[in-house]
Coordinates of C-alpha atoms and ligand atoms in Angstrom, one line a residue:
M1 CA 43.5 1.1 13.6
K2 CA 44.5 2.5 17.1
V3 CA 42.8 0.8 20.2
L4 CA 43.1 2.0 23.8
V5 CA 43.0 -1.1 26.1
T6 CA 42.5 -0.9 29.9
G7 CA 43.6 -3.9 32.0
A8 CA 46.2 -4.4 29.3
A9 CA 48.6 -6.3 31.5
G10 CA 46.1 -8.9 32.6
Y11 CA 45.3 -12.3 31.3
I12 CA 42.6 -11.5 28.8
G13 CA 43.7 -7.8 28.1
G14 CA 47.4 -8.9 27.6
T15 CA 46.4 -11.7 25.2
F16 CA 44.1 -9.3 23.3
C17 CA 46.7 -6.7 23.0
H18 CA 49.2 -9.3 21.6
K19 CA 46.6 -10.4 19.0
L20 CA 45.8 -6.9 17.9
L21 CA 49.5 -6.0 17.6
S22 CA 50.3 -9.1 15.6
Y23 CA 47.4 -8.1 13.2
G24 CA 49.3 -4.9 12.7
H25 CA 47.3 -2.5 14.8
E26 CA 48.4 0.2 17.1
V27 CA 47.6 -0.3 20.9
L28 CA 47.7 2.0 23.9
G29 CA 47.8 -0.2 27.0
I30 CA 46.9 1.0 30.4
D31 CA 47.1 -1.0 33.8
N32 CA 47.8 -0.2 37.3
Y33 CA 49.4 -3.8 38.0
T34 CA 47.0 -4.4 40.9
N35 CA 46.5 -8.0 39.6
S36 CA 49.4 -8.3 37.2
D37 CA 53.0 -7.3 36.7
K38 CA 55.4 -5.8 34.2
K39 CA 56.2 -8.9 32.3
V40 CA 53.5 -8.8 29.8
S41 CA 53.9 -5.1 29.0
E42 CA 57.6 -5.3 28.9
F43 CA 57.3 -8.2 26.4
L44 CA 54.9 -6.3 24.2
L45 CA 57.1 -3.1 24.3
N46 CA 60.2 -5.0 23.4
N47 CA 58.5 -6.8 20.5
F48 CA 56.1 -4.3 18.9
N49 CA 56.9 -0.6 18.0
S50 CA 53.3 0.0 17.7
Y51 CA 52.6 -0.6 21.5
S52 CA 52.8 2.0 24.2
F53 CA 52.0 1.5 27.8
H54 CA 50.8 3.8 30.7
K55 CA 50.8 2.8 34.3
I56 CA 47.6 4.5 35.5
D57 CA 45.0 3.6 38.1
I58 CA 41.9 4.6 36.0
A59 CA 39.7 4.7 39.2
K60 CA 42.0 7.2 40.9
E61 CA 44.1 8.9 38.2
D62 CA 41.5 10.5 35.9
N63 CA 44.0 13.3 35.0
S64 CA 46.5 10.9 33.8
L65 CA 43.9 9.1 31.8
D66 CA 42.8 12.4 30.3
E67 CA 46.4 13.1 29.2
V68 CA 46.5 9.9 27.2
F69 CA 43.3 10.7 25.4
K70 CA 44.5 14.3 24.9
N71 CA 47.8 13.1 23.4
H72 CA 45.9 10.9 20.9
K73 CA 43.0 13.1 20.3
G74 CA 40.9 12.1 17.2
D75 CA 42.9 9.0 16.4
I76 CA 41.7 6.4 18.9
D77 CA 39.3 4.2 16.9
C78 CA 37.9 2.1 19.9
V79 CA 38.4 1.7 23.6
V80 CA 38.4 -1.9 25.1
H81 CA 37.7 -1.9 28.9
F82 CA 39.1 -5.0 30.6
A83 CA 40.3 -3.3 33.8
A84 CA 38.3 -4.6 36.9
L85 CA 38.9 -6.7 40.0
K86 CA 37.4 -10.1 39.1
A87 CA 37.5 -12.7 41.9
V88 CA 34.0 -13.9 42.9
G89 CA 35.0 -15.1 46.3
E90 CA 37.3 -12.2 47.2
S91 CA 34.5 -9.7 46.1
E92 CA 32.3 -11.1 48.9
S93 CA 34.7 -10.1 51.6
K94 CA 35.9 -6.8 49.9
P95 CA 32.7 -5.2 48.6
V96 CA 33.8 -1.6 49.0
Q97 CA 37.0 -2.2 47.1
Y98 CA 35.1 -4.0 44.3
W99 CA 32.4 -1.3 44.0
E100 CA 34.9 1.5 44.1
N101 CA 37.4 0.1 41.6
N102 CA 34.9 -1.5 39.1
I103 CA 32.5 1.3 39.0
I104 CA 34.6 4.4 39.4
S105 CA 37.0 3.0 36.6
T106 CA 34.2 2.8 34.2
L107 CA 32.7 6.3 35.2
N108 CA 36.1 7.9 34.7
L109 CA 36.6 6.2 31.4
I110 CA 33.3 7.2 29.9
K111 CA 33.6 10.8 31.2
T112 CA 37.1 11.1 29.6
M113 CA 35.8 9.5 26.4
K114 CA 32.9 12.0 26.2
S115 CA 35.1 14.9 26.8
H116 CA 37.3 13.8 23.9
D117 CA 34.4 12.9 21.5
M118 CA 35.3 9.2 21.6
R119 CA 32.2 7.0 21.6
K120 CA 33.2 3.4 20.6
L121 CA 33.5 1.0 23.6
I122 CA 33.8 -2.7 24.2
F123 CA 33.1 -3.7 27.7
S124 CA 34.2 -6.9 29.5
S125 CA 31.1 -8.2 31.3
S126 CA 30.6 -11.6 32.5
A127 CA 28.2 -14.6 32.5
T128 CA 28.1 -14.1 36.3
V129 CA 25.3 -11.5 35.7
Y130 CA 22.9 -14.3 35.1
G131 CA 23.2 -15.6 38.6
N132 CA 21.6 -18.9 39.6
N133 CA 19.3 -19.3 36.6
A134 CA 17.4 -22.5 35.8
N135 CA 17.0 -21.6 32.1
Q136 CA 20.1 -23.0 30.5
P137 CA 21.7 -22.4 28.0
L138 CA 21.6 -18.6 28.9
I139 CA 20.3 -16.2 26.3
E140 CA 21.1 -12.4 26.5
S141 CA 17.6 -11.5 27.4
E142 CA 17.4 -13.6 30.5
S143 CA 16.7 -12.0 33.7
L144 CA 19.9 -10.7 35.5
S145 CA 20.3 -11.6 39.2
P146 CA 23.9 -12.1 40.3
I147 CA 24.7 -13.8 43.6
S148 CA 28.1 -12.2 44.2
C149 CA 29.3 -8.7 44.8
Y150 CA 31.5 -9.1 41.8
G151 CA 28.4 -9.9 39.7
S152 CA 26.6 -7.0 41.0
T153 CA 29.3 -4.6 39.9
K154 CA 29.1 -6.1 36.4
I155 CA 25.4 -5.5 36.2
A156 CA 25.8 -2.0 37.5
N157 CA 28.3 -1.4 34.8
E158 CA 25.9 -2.7 32.2
Y159 CA 23.1 -0.5 33.5
L160 CA 25.4 2.5 33.5
L161 CA 26.7 1.9 29.9
N162 CA 23.0 1.2 28.7
D163 CA 21.9 4.6 30.1
V164 CA 24.8 6.5 28.6
A165 CA 24.3 4.8 25.2
K166 CA 20.6 5.7 25.4
A167 CA 21.5 9.3 25.9
G168 CA 23.5 9.0 22.6
D169 CA 26.9 9.5 24.2
I170 CA 28.6 6.1 23.5
D171 CA 28.1 3.0 21.4
V172 CA 29.0 0.0 23.4
V173 CA 29.1 -3.8 23.0
M174 CA 29.1 -5.6 26.3
L175 CA 30.7 -8.9 26.0
R176 CA 29.5 -11.5 28.6
Y177 CA 32.4 -13.9 28.9
F178 CA 31.8 -17.4 30.1
N179 CA 34.9 -19.2 31.4
P180 CA 38.1 -18.4 29.6
V181 CA 41.0 -21.0 29.8
G182 CA 44.1 -21.8 27.9
A183 CA 47.3 -19.9 27.2
H184 CA 48.3 -17.6 24.4
S185 CA 49.6 -19.6 21.5
E186 CA 53.2 -18.5 22.1
C187 CA 52.8 -19.2 25.8
I188 CA 53.6 -15.6 26.8
I189 CA 50.5 -14.8 28.5
Y190 CA 48.5 -17.2 30.7
D191 CA 46.3 -17.2 33.8
D192 CA 49.1 -17.1 36.4
P193 CA 49.1 -20.2 38.6
Y194 CA 51.7 -18.6 40.9
A195 CA 49.6 -15.6 41.7
S196 CA 47.1 -17.2 44.2
P197 CA 44.4 -17.9 41.5
N198 CA 40.8 -18.7 42.4
N199 CA 39.8 -20.0 39.0
L200 CA 39.6 -23.7 38.3
M201 CA 42.2 -24.1 35.6
P202 CA 45.1 -22.2 37.2
R203 CA 44.4 -24.1 40.3
V204 CA 44.5 -27.5 38.4
I205 CA 47.9 -26.2 37.0
R206 CA 49.1 -25.6 40.5
V207 CA 48.4 -29.2 41.4
A208 CA 50.0 -30.5 38.2
L209 CA 53.2 -28.4 39.1
G210 CA 53.2 -29.8 42.6
I211 CA 52.6 -26.5 44.3
E212 CA 49.5 -27.9 45.7
K213 CA 49.0 -31.6 46.8
Q214 CA 45.4 -31.9 45.6
M215 CA 42.6 -30.1 44.0
Y216 CA 39.7 -29.0 46.2
I217 CA 36.5 -29.3 44.5
W218 CA 34.0 -26.9 45.9
G219 CA 30.7 -28.9 46.1
N220 CA 29.6 -32.2 44.8
D221 CA 25.9 -31.9 45.7
Y222 CA 24.7 -29.6 42.8
S223 CA 22.0 -30.7 40.6
T224 CA 24.4 -31.4 37.7
K225 CA 25.3 -34.7 36.1
D226 CA 28.0 -35.6 38.7
G227 CA 27.1 -33.1 41.4
T228 CA 30.0 -30.7 40.7
G229 CA 29.6 -27.2 39.2
A230 CA 29.1 -27.0 35.4
R231 CA 30.5 -24.2 33.2
D232 CA 31.1 -23.1 29.6
Y233 CA 34.9 -23.1 29.2
I234 CA 36.1 -21.2 26.2
H235 CA 39.7 -20.9 24.8
I236 CA 41.4 -17.5 25.3
E237 CA 42.3 -17.4 21.6
D238 CA 38.6 -17.7 20.6
L239 CA 37.6 -15.1 23.3
V240 CA 40.1 -12.5 21.9
E241 CA 39.0 -13.1 18.4
G242 CA 35.4 -12.3 19.6
H243 CA 36.7 -8.9 20.7
I244 CA 38.2 -8.2 17.3
A245 CA 35.0 -9.0 15.6
A246 CA 33.2 -6.8 18.2
I247 CA 35.4 -3.9 17.3
D248 CA 34.5 -4.3 13.7
F249 CA 30.9 -4.4 14.5
V250 CA 30.7 -1.4 16.9
K251 CA 32.3 0.9 14.2
T252 CA 28.9 1.2 12.4
F253 CA 26.7 0.3 15.4
S254 CA 24.7 2.8 17.5
G255 CA 23.5 2.2 21.1
S256 CA 24.3 -0.7 23.4
T257 CA 24.1 -4.5 23.1
A258 CA 25.1 -7.5 25.3
L259 CA 26.5 -10.6 23.7
N260 CA 27.5 -14.0 25.2
L261 CA 31.0 -15.2 24.3
G262 CA 30.9 -18.9 25.1
T263 CA 30.9 -22.3 23.3
G264 CA 27.4 -23.4 24.2
N265 CA 29.0 -26.6 25.9
S266 CA 28.4 -27.3 29.6
L267 CA 31.2 -29.2 31.5
T268 CA 31.4 -30.2 35.1
V269 CA 34.5 -29.7 37.2
L270 CA 35.2 -33.5 37.3
E271 CA 34.8 -33.7 33.5
L272 CA 37.3 -30.9 33.0
I273 CA 39.8 -32.5 35.4
K274 CA 39.4 -35.9 33.8
K275 CA 40.1 -34.4 30.3
F276 CA 43.1 -32.5 31.7
E277 CA 44.6 -35.8 33.1
N278 CA 44.0 -37.7 30.0
I279 CA 45.3 -35.2 27.5
N280 CA 48.5 -34.2 29.5
G281 CA 49.1 -37.6 31.2
I282 CA 49.1 -36.0 34.7
K283 CA 47.2 -37.3 37.7
I284 CA 45.3 -34.6 39.5
P285 CA 44.4 -35.9 43.1
I286 CA 41.0 -34.4 44.3
S287 CA 39.2 -33.8 47.5
F288 CA 35.5 -32.8 47.8
E289 CA 34.8 -29.7 49.9
K290 CA 31.8 -27.6 50.9
R291 CA 30.2 -25.4 48.2
R292 CA 32.1 -22.1 47.6
K293 CA 30.1 -19.0 48.6
G294 CA 28.8 -17.1 45.5
D295 CA 28.9 -20.0 43.1
V296 CA 26.1 -21.2 40.9
A297 CA 25.3 -24.9 40.0
E298 CA 25.5 -24.4 36.2
C299 CA 26.2 -21.7 33.8
Y300 CA 26.5 -22.1 30.0
A301 CA 25.9 -19.9 27.0
D302 CA 23.6 -19.8 24.0
P303 CA 26.2 -18.1 21.8
A304 CA 23.7 -17.7 18.8
K305 CA 23.4 -13.9 19.1
A306 CA 27.1 -13.3 19.0
Q307 CA 27.5 -15.8 16.2
K308 CA 25.0 -13.9 14.1
I309 CA 25.9 -10.3 14.9
L310 CA 29.7 -10.7 15.0
N311 CA 30.0 -13.5 12.5
W312 CA 32.2 -15.2 15.2
K313 CA 32.2 -18.8 16.6
A314 CA 34.4 -20.4 19.2
K315 CA 36.4 -23.1 17.3
K316 CA 38.9 -24.6 19.8
T317 CA 38.1 -28.0 21.4
L318 CA 38.3 -29.0 25.0
E319 CA 41.3 -31.1 24.2
E320 CA 43.0 -27.9 22.8
M321 CA 42.0 -25.9 25.9
C322 CA 43.5 -28.5 28.3
K323 CA 46.7 -28.9 26.2
S324 CA 47.2 -25.2 25.8
S325 CA 46.6 -24.5 29.6
W326 CA 49.5 -26.9 30.4
K327 CA 51.8 -25.9 27.5
P328 CA 53.6 -23.0 29.2
F329 CA 54.7 -25.2 32.1
K330 CA 55.6 -28.4 30.2
K331 CA 59.2 -29.1 30.6
Ligands
NAD1 P1 43.1 -9.9 35.2 O1 43.0 -9.6 36.7 O2 44.2 -10.8 34.7 O3 43.2 -8.5 34.3 C1 42.6 -7.3 34.8 C2 43.6 -6.2 34.7 O4 43.0 -4.9 35.1 C3 44.8 -6.4 35.7 O5 46.0 -6.5 35.0 C4 44.6 -5.4 36.8 O6 45.9 -5.0 37.3 C5 43.9 -4.2 35.9 N1 43.2 -3.3 36.7 C6 42.2 -3.5 37.7 N2 41.8 -2.4 38.2 C7 42.4 -1.4 37.6 C8 42.4 0.0 37.6 N3 41.6 0.7 38.4 N4 43.2 0.7 36.8 C9 44.0 0.1 35.9 N5 44.2 -1.3 35.9 C10 43.4 -2.0 36.6 O7 41.7 -10.4 34.8 P2 41.2 -10.9 33.3 O8 40.8 -12.4 33.6 O9 42.2 -10.6 32.3 O10 39.8 -10.3 33.2 C11 39.7 -9.1 32.4 C12 38.2 -8.6 32.4 O11 37.3 -9.7 32.1 C13 37.8 -8.3 33.8 O12 36.9 -7.1 33.6 C14 36.9 -9.4 34.3 O13 36.0 -9.0 35.2 C15 36.4 -9.9 33.0 N6 36.0 -11.4 33.0 C16 37.0 -12.3 33.3 C17 36.7 -13.6 33.3 C18 37.7 -14.7 33.7 O14 37.3 -15.8 34.0 N7 38.9 -14.4 33.6 C19 35.3 -14.1 33.1 C20 34.4 -13.1 32.9 C21 34.7 -11.7 32.8
UFG2 N1 36.3 -24.7 41.4 C1 36.6 -25.7 42.2 N2 37.8 -25.7 42.8 C2 38.7 -24.6 42.6 C3 38.3 -23.6 41.7 C4 37.0 -23.7 41.2 O1 35.9 -26.7 42.4 O2 39.8 -24.6 43.1 C5 35.0 -24.8 40.7 C6 34.0 -23.8 41.1 O3 33.3 -24.1 42.3 C7 33.1 -23.7 39.9 C8 33.9 -24.0 38.7 O4 35.2 -24.7 39.4 O5 32.1 -24.7 40.0 C9 34.5 -22.7 38.0 O6 35.0 -21.9 38.9 P1 35.9 -20.6 38.5 O7 36.3 -19.9 39.7 O8 37.0 -21.0 37.6 O9 34.9 -19.8 37.6 P2 33.6 -19.0 38.0 O10 32.5 -19.7 37.1 O11 33.3 -19.1 39.4 O12 33.8 -17.5 37.6 C10 34.5 -17.3 36.4 C11 35.3 -15.9 36.6 C12 34.4 -14.8 36.8 C13 33.4 -14.8 35.6 C14 32.7 -16.1 35.5 C15 31.8 -16.2 34.3 O13 36.1 -16.0 37.7 O14 35.1 -13.5 36.7 O15 33.7 -17.1 35.3 O16 31.2 -17.3 34.2 F1 32.5 -13.8 35.8

């Protein structure tokens, strides 16, 4: 099978490319390195003959994107679209950049797919589309009301893809990820703690590495069991396996569907930090701060639909997630 992957140098896209390549598939990776660097693509190019990489900004260089499709006409089996800007906090201060990048990328991609008769697509959506929802765990049919600009761009993408699928031009599985953590099994690809991360786990790693003195916890007055935000953390390896199952599914599927990729477990910030400390034997000093703009109190999945449709289930434990997140940095 040959798969075209956008956002191929990123945390999830890179891990996914490695998994596909190690299963013997052919991968065409695309990235513009806005939020990544050459490291992952160079590793994949050096280790797999079936990998090729193109540095393209898919929001701006639609001609180059078209060239890639032209050169592989008729033999791309599926497109997996990870490329996006993804930081909730940053999106609030850079709305134009987020709307431009996250919408135009998808528009360019589906226009190019259509002009080359390619119709099978997997899209990276997010649990952020559910916003501040009291009905937990979240099922796919819940109302969508994001509270950040980033979330709005993900919903807009879902609406766009639904419309294009309704017109019969594409078949798309929109995967709503909950909170991916952990590193790739060979520790090659991880959520980079050196790249000013906003997410919880790479920030815990920064404290564990001594880059930061303490962990700032954004809010301890939420209506959760200990007042800190609660999320559904899922191991990156489980998440990428969900994509492989989705590719299999979309081959014979017509239309559009959204699926939650989560474990179904809700965990607070304090619980996650405690588990990280216990498993890795590292103390993480904390300090409680004001709530972060755009954050919800709780967000966890009902993963039943994905389990049934994809015959997929997240298997890794919280212990494995905490161990794996620290493994690339352990001396
Ligand atoms: P990431 O930033 O590590 O990877 C995204 C990659 O896309 C980066 O390498 C970036 O350079 C590239 N990119 C961005 N805009 C591009 C463009 N116009 N042209 C080409 N490349 C472009 O992020 P990630 O964590 O791997 O996330 C992948 C996808 O999953 C994103 O769509 C994100 O919104 C979604 N998602 C992530 C999470 C999470 O917690 N990591 C949760 C839910 C959804
Ligand atoms: N948090 C802290 N301190 C930090 C970082 C995070 O207390 O330094 C807290 C947040 O306030 C939140 C929890 O940890 O309560 C998780 O925050 P993350 O930033 O790790 O994750 P989010 O749930 O905000 O967002 C992530 C991705 C989005 C994705 C969403 C899906 O960043 O792209 O998960 O649920 F859409």
